[in-house]
XYZ file of C-alpha atoms in Angstrom:
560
model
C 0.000 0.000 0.000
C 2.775 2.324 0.466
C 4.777 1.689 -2.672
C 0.406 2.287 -4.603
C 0.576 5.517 -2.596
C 3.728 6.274 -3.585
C 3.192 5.940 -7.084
C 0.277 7.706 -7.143
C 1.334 10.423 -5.437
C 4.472 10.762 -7.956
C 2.356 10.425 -11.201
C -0.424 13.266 -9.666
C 2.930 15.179 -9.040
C 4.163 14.902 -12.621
C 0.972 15.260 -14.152
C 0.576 18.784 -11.976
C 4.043 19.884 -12.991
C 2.812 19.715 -16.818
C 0.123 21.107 -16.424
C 1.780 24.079 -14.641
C 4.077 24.233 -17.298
C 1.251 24.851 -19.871
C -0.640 27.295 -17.499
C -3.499 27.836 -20.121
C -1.654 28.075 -23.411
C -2.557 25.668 -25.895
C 0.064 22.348 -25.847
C 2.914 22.985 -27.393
C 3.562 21.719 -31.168
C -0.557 20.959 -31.762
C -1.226 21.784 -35.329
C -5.004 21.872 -37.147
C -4.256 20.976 -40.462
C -0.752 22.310 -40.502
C -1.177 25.482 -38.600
C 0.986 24.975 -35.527
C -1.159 26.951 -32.951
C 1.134 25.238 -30.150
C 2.425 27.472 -27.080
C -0.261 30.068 -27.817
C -3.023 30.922 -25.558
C -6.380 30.017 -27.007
C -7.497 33.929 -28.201
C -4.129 34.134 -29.760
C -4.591 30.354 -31.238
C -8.113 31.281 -32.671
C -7.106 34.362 -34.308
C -4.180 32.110 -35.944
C -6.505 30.016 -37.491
C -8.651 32.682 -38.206
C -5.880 34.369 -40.609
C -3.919 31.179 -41.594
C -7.042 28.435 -42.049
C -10.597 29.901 -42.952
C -10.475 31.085 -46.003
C -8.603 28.614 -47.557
C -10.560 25.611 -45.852
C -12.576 23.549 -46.067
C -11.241 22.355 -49.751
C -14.124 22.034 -52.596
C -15.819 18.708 -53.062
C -15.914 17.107 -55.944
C -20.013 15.617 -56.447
C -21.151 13.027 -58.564
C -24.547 13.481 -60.231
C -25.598 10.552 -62.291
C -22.801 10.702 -64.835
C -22.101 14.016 -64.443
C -19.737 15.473 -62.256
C -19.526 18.877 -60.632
C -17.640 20.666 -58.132
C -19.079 22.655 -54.706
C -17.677 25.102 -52.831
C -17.336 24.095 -49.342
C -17.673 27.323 -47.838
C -20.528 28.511 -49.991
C -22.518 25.660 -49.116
C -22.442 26.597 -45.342
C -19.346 24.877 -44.001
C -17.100 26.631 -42.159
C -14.247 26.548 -39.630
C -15.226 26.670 -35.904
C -12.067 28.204 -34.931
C -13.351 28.963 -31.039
C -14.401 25.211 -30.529
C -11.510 23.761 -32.576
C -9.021 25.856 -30.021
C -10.740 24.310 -26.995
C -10.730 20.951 -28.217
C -7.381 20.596 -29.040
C -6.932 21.824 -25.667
C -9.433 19.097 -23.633
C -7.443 16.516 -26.068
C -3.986 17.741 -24.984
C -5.280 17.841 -21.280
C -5.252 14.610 -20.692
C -2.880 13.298 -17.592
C -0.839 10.614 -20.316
C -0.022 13.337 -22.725
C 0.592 15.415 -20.337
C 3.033 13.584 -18.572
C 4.567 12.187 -21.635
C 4.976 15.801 -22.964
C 7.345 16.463 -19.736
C 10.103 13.658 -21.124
C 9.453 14.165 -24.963
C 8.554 16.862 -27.404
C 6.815 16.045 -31.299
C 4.088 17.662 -32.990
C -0.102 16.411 -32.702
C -2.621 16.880 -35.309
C -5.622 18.171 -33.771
C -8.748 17.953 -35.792
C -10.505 20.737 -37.211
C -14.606 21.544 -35.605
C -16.592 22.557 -38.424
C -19.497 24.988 -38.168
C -22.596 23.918 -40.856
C -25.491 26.207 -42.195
C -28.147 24.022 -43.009
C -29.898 26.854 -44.928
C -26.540 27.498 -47.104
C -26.393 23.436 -47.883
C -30.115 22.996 -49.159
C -29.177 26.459 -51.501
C -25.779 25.512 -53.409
C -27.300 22.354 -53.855
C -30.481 23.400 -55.574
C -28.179 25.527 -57.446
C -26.582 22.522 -58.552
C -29.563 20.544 -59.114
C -30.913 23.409 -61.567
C -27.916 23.296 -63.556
C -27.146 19.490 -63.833
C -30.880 18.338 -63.318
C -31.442 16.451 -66.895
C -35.102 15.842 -67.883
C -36.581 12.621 -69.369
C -36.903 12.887 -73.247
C -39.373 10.694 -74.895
C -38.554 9.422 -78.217
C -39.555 10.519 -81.067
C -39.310 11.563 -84.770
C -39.367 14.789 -86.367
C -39.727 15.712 -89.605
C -36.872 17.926 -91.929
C -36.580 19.303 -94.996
C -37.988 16.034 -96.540
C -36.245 13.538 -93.951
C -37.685 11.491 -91.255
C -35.335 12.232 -88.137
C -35.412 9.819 -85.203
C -34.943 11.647 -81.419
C -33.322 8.901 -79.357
C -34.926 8.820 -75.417
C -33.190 9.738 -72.504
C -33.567 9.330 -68.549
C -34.303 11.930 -66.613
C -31.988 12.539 -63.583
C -33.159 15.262 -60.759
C -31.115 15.489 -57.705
C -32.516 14.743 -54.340
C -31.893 17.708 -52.161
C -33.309 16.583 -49.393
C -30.803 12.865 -49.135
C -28.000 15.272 -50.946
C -27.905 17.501 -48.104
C -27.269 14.764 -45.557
C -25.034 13.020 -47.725
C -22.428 16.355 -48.055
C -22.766 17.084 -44.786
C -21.642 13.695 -43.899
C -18.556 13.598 -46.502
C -17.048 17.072 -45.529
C -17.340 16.748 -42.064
C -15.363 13.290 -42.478
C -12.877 14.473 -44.576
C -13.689 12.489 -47.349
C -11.804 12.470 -50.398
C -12.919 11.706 -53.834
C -16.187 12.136 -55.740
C -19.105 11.850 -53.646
C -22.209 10.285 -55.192
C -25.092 12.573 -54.878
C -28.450 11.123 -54.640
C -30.895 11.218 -57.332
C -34.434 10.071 -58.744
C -34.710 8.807 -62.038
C -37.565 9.176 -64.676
C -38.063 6.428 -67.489
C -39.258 7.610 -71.007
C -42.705 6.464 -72.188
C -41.479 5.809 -75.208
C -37.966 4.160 -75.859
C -35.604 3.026 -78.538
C -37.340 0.272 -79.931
C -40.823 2.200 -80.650
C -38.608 4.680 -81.980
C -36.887 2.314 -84.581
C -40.234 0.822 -85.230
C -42.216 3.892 -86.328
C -39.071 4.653 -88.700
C -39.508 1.769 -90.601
C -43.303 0.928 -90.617
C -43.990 4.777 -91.316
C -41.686 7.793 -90.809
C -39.089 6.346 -93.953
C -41.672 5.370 -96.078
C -44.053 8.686 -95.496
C -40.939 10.650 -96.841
C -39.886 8.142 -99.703
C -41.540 9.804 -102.204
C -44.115 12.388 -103.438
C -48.123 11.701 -103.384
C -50.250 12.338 -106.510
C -53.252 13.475 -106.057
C -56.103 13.856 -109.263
C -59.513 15.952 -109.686
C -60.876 14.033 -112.755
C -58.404 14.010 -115.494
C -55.728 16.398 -114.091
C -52.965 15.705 -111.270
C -50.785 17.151 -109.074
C -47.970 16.237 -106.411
C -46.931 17.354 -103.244
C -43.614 17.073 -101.978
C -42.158 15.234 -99.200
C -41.198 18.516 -97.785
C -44.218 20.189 -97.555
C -45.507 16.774 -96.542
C -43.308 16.743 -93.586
C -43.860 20.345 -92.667
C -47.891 19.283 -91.551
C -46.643 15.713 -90.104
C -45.964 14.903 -86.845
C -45.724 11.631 -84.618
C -46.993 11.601 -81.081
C -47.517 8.936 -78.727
C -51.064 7.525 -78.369
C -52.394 6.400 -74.698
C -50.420 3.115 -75.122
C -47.204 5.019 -75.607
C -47.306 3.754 -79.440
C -45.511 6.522 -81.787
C -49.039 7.635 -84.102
C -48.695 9.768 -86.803
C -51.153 12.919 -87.537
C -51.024 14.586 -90.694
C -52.411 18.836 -90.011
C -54.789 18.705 -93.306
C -55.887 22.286 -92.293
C -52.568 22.961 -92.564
C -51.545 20.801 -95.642
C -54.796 22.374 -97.565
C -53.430 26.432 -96.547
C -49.861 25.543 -97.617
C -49.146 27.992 -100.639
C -47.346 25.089 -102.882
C -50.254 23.022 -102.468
C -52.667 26.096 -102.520
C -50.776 26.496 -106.242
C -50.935 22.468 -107.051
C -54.606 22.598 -106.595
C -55.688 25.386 -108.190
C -53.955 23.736 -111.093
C -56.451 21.019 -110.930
C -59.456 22.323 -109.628
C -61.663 25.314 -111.193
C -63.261 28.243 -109.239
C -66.538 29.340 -109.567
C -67.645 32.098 -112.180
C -69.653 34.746 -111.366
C -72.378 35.881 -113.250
C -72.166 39.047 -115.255
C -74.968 41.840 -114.628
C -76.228 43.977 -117.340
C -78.770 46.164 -118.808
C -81.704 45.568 -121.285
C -84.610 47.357 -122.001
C -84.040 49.682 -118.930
C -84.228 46.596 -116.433
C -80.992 44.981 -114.938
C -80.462 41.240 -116.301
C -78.308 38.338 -115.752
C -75.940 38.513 -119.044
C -73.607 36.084 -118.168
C -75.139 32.944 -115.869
C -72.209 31.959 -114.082
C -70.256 28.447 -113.457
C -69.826 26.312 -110.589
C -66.134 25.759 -109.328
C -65.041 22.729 -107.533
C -63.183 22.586 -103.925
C -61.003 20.362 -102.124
C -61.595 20.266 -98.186
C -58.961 20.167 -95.187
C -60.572 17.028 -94.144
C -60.695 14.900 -97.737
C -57.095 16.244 -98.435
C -55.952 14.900 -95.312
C -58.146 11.899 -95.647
C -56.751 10.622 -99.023
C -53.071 11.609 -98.195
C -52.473 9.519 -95.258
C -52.868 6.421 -96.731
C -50.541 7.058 -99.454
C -48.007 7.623 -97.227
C -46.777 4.095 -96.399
C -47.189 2.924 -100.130
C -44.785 2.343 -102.721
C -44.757 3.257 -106.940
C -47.700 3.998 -108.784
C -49.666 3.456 -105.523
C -48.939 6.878 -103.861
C -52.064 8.090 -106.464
C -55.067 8.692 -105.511
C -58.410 10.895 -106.503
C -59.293 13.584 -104.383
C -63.281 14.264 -103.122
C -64.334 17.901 -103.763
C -67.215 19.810 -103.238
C -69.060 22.055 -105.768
C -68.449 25.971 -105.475
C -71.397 28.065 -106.280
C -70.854 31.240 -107.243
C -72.178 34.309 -105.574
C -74.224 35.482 -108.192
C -75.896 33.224 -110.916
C -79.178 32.302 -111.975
C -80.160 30.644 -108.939
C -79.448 33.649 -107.006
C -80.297 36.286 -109.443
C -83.841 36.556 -107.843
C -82.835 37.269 -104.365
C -81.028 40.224 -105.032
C -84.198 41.814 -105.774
C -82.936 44.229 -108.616
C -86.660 44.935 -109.935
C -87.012 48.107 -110.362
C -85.112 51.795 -110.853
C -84.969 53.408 -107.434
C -83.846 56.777 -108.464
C -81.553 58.420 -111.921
C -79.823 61.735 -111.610
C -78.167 63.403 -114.348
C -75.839 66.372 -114.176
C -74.971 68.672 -116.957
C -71.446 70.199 -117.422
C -69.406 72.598 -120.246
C -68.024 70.451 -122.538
C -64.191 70.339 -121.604
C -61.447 67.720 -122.967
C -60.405 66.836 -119.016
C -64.019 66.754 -118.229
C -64.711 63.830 -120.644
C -61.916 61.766 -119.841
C -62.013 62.184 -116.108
C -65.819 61.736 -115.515
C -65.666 59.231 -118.430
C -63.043 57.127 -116.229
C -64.805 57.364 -113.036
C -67.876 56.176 -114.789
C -66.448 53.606 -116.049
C -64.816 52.619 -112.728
C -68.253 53.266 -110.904
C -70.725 51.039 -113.727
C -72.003 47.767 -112.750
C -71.377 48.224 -108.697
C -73.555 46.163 -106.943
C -74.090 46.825 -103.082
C -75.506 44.138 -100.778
C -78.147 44.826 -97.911
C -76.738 46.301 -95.199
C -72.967 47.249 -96.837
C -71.336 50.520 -97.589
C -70.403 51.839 -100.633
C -67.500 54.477 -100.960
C -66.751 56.343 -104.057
C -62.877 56.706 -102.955
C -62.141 52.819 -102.958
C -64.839 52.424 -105.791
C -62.744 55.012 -108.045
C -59.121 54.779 -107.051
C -57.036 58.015 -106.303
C -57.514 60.172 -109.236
C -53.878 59.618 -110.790
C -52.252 59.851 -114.599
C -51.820 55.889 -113.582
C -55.253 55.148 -112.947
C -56.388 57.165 -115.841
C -57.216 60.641 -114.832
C -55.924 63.522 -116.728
C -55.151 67.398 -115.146
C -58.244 69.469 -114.681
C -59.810 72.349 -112.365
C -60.193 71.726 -108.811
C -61.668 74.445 -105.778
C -58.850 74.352 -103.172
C -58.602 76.536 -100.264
C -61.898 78.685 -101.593
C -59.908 79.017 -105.447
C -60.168 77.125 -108.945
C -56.439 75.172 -109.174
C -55.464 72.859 -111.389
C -55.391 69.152 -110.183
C -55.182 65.305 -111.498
C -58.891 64.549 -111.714
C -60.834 67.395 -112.071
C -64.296 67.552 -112.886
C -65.127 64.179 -110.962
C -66.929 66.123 -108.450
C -69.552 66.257 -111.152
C -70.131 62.466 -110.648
C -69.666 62.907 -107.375
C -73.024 65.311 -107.390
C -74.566 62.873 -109.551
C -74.019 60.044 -107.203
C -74.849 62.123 -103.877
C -78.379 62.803 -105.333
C -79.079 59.134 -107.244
C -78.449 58.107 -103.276
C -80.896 60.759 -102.083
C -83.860 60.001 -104.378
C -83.461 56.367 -103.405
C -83.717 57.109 -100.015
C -80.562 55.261 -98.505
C -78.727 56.689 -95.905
C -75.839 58.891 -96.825
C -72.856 58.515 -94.261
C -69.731 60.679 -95.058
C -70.433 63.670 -97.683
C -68.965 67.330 -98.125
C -70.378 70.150 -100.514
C -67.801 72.257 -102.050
C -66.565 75.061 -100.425
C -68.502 77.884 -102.421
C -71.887 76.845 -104.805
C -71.294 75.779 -108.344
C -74.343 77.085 -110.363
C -74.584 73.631 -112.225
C -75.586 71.677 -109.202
C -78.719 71.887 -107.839
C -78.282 74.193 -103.891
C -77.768 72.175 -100.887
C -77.497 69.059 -103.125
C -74.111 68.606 -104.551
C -71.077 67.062 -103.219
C -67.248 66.802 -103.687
C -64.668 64.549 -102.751
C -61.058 64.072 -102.172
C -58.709 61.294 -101.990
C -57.558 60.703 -98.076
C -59.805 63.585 -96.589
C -63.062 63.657 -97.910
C -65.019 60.485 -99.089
C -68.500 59.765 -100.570
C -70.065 57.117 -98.725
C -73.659 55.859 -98.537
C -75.107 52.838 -96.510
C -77.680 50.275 -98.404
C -80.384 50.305 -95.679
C -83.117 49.302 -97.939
C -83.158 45.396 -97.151
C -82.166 44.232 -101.021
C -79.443 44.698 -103.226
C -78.731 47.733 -105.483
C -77.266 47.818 -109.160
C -75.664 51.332 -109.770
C -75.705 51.688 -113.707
C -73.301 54.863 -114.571
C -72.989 56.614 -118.294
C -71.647 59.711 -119.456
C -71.490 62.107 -122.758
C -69.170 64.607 -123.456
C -72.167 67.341 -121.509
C -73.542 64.925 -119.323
C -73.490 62.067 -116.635
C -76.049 59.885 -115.505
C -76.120 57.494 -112.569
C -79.371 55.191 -111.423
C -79.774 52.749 -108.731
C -81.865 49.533 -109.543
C -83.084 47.310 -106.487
C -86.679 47.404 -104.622
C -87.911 50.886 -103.305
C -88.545 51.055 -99.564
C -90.375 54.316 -100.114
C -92.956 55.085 -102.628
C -91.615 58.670 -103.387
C -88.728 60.679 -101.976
C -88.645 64.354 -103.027
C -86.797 67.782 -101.861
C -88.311 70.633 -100.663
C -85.690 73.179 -100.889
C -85.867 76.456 -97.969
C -84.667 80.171 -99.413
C -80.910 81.505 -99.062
C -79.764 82.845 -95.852
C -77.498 84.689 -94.059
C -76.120 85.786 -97.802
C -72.800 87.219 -97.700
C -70.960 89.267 -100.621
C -67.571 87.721 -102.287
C -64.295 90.033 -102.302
C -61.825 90.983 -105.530
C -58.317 89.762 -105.629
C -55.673 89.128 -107.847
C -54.599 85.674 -108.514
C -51.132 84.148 -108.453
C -48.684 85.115 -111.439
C -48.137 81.523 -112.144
C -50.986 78.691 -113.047
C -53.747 81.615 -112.376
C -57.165 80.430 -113.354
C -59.879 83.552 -113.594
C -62.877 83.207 -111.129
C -66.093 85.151 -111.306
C -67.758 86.323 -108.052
C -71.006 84.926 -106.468
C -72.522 85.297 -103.365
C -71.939 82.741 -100.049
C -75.361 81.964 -98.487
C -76.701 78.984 -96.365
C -78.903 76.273 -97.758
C -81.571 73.797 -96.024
C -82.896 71.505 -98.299
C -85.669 68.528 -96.812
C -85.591 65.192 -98.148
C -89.464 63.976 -97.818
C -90.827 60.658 -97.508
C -93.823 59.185 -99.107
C -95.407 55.863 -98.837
C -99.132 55.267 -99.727
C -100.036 58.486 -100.429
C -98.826 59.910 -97.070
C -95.666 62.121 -95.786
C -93.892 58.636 -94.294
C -90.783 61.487 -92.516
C -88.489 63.875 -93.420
C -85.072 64.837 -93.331
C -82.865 67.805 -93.288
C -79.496 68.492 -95.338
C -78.114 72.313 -94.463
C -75.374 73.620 -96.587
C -72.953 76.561 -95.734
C -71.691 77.824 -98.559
C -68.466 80.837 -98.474
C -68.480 83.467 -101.349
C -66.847 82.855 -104.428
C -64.200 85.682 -104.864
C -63.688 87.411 -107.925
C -60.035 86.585 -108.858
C -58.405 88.222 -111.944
C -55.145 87.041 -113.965
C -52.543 88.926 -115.900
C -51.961 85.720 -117.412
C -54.599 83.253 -117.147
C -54.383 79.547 -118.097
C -56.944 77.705 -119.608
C -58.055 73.978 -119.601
């Protein structure tokens, strides 16, 4: 018992004496991977590792992601030297009595390992980073169609990586010092449709679709259509038993401009019939044709099955569908053209421009026929009055003056037209009186018009069609309107000038001057009446303001 006690008492003694010798300071030659923080006290031995360790530790990981590898940044992803709790461990490691004691009769270094500090939150982010680049969706296969090629599209897995397991599974390989790739865990997604559907839609259809053109015939004519366009409207998609199906688009296929141009090679349109006059009554000179068409549905209904056949069998005869056209003798009753509804004439000077111009816009204007409930405008009807559509240089009134302009003396079918739509009794919609009263045209019912500011439009509101026949002399213009009359009579009832004001005298320009006598400015109401069965039906009123007509003299007038 006394040589226990003495031992005892001699191995507390050493194991005091070494710890005295450390009095606090961290054992001497302790190094956390590399750094010797030995001798120092434990502020002095975290700020060490602070400078010499953090930032350069711990090292990336290498990841493995199905087949893929990457590479994450340690401290990014949350982990992080502990330098406080590193210090004091090394210390409650070195603080044991047997390396104390042995430190008192030998010296050598000890590796003590580092404490890592983890963010959880930092983890679950780089790795979703990681996931959203890497992450590989499934692919189903398929086949596509190019430029007159079938073109398989091989399947693929889909690999997404499991966050959740990954986390855990990082954690537990940096924290263990773990070297190499770590394997990353991830969920797989099988294709629906794999290689061998793939390779068996090529052969049984996809090659064979794309081969070789299909002929198609309307009686004795034909026509092809390409692989390429074919291929442009056909697709292959998997059907609920993940079988590759193909579907031809015959909307499509029928709007396609090549096969828009190989059809109308073999198909005709309809022919409208031609209106006329006879005997003062509008007639049905021309009785119109049928036309055939060929439908989305029978184009795509007698392509398809040419598409997996070989020679002189990729033929086949299209269905159509008879075209009627608009106007024939079938419809020619409907329109209801049975009577004149109203003829205007206007008298003008004979005048070379005044011929050809109202002569062109007659001719342009002839044979319109409105339907119930349209609009007719005399600006799309005529055209801009241009030297290309016809129209020569004549007078015009611009800014209250005669001037000289492509297309004058079309107001005077303007006029005409303005009251042929009055005495019919349609509705007028856009009209404009010239600036100062032409004595030729009847007061308060005349009417100009100018390409992209004024128009001449009226709206058919008398529940049939109208004809609008349109003739001209070299003095004269006539225009009538044939359909059924709403109204038994329609008449004007003009009121007196008022509010008359005198025109001024000025000279005109040197240049292009055109003489202009003077006339008085005064404001117009004129009533348009309606009749039916003897009896005022209602009335309505057209007021005109009309500015005086300057006197303008020339030294050097030009003439038309």
């Amino acid at each position: 018992m006394l040589v226990a006690g003495a031992v005892c008492l001699g191995f507390g003694g050493l194991y005091l004496a070494g710890l005295l010798l450390t009095d606090g300071e961290v054992p001497s030659g302790t190094r956390v991977h590399g750094v010797d923080i030995g001798g120092l006290g434990p502020a002095d031995a975290e700020r060490k590792l602070e400078r010499e360790l953090s930032h350069q530790w711990p090292e990336p990981v290498e990841v493995r992601i199905g087949d893929r590898t990457a590479t994450v940044a340690a401290r990014e992803a949350g982990f992080t030297l502990d330098s406080r709790e590193t210090v004091a461990q090394a210390a409650r490691s070195g603080s044991d009595p047997f390396t104390v004691i042995g430190r008192l009769f030998a010296s050598g270094d000890r590796e003590a390992e580092p404490v890592h500090r983890v963010d959880e939150a930092k983890t679950r982010k780089a790795l979703e980073a990681l996931a959203e680049k890497h992450d590989r969706t499934a692919r189903e296969g398929a086949i596509t169609f190019r430029e007159g090629r079938a073109v398989p599209v091989q399947a693929r897995v889909g690999e997404s990586l499991d966050v959740g397991g990954a986390t855990d599974v990082l954690r537990s390989a940096v924290l263990d010092g773990r070297t190499g790739p770590v394997t990353l865990p991830v969920s797989r997604s099988e294709p629906r449709v794999g290689a061998d559907e793939v390779n068996r839609a090529m052969d049984e259809f996809a090659r064979p679709a794309m081969s070789a053109p299909v002929t198609v015939r309307v009686a004795d004519r034909s026509s092809t259509i390409s692989p390429v366009t074919i291929g442009e409207h056909l697709e292959m998609k998997p059907d609920k038993t993940n079988r590759l199906t193909p579907r031809l688009d015959g909307e499509a296929l029928r709007e396609d401009p090549a096969v828009e141009r190989s059809l109308a090679g073999i198909t005709d349109e309809p022919v409208e019939g031609v209106l006329g006059m006879e005997g003062g009554r509008v007639v049905l000179t021309e009785g119109g044709t049928p036309g055939q068409k060929v439908t989305a549905a029978g184009l795509e209904r007698t392509v398809m099955p040419l598409l997996t056949r070989d020679g002189a069998a990729r033929a086949a005869t299209l269905p159509t569908t008879t075209v009627e056209p608009e106007l024939s003798r079938k419809t020619f009753d409907s329109l209801g053209l049975k009577e004149q509804m109203s003829t205007f004439t206007v008298d003008f000077d004979p005048a070379p421009y005044r011929s050809t111009n109202i002569g062109r816009a007659v001719e342009l204007i002839n044979g319109s026929l409105v339907e119930p409930g349209k609009e007719w405008s005399f600006n799309q009807t005529v055209g801009e009055r241009t030297k290309a559509n016809g129209f020569v240089d004549g007078i015009i009134i611009q800014d209250d003056q005669y001037t000289k302009a492509a297309g004058g003396g079309v107001s005077a079918v303007a006029t005409t037209m303005f009251n042929a739509v009055f005495f019919a009794g349609v509705k007028p919609v856009e009209y404009g009186a010239h600036s100062f009263y032409i004595e030729r045209y009847p007061e308060g019912r005349e009417a100009t018009v100018a390409w992209g500011s004024l128009d001449l439009r009226f709206l058919n509101d008398s529940g049939n069609s109208i004809y609008i026949a349109a003739s001209s002399t070299d003095s004269s213009v006539t225009i009538s309107f044939y359909g059924t009359k709403k109204y038994d009579s329609v008449k004007a009832v003009k009121g007196p000038r008022t509010e008359v004001k005198k025109p001024g005298s000025r000279k005109g320009p040197e240049k292009n001057c055109l003489t202009q006598t003077p006339l008085d400015g005064f404001n117009v109401t004129v009533e348009r009446v309606f009749g039916s069965g003897g009896e005022e039906v209602k009335r309505e009123t057209f007021t005109t303001r009309y500015v005086p007509r300057d006197e303008v003299t020339c030294e050097s007038p030009i003439t038309l």
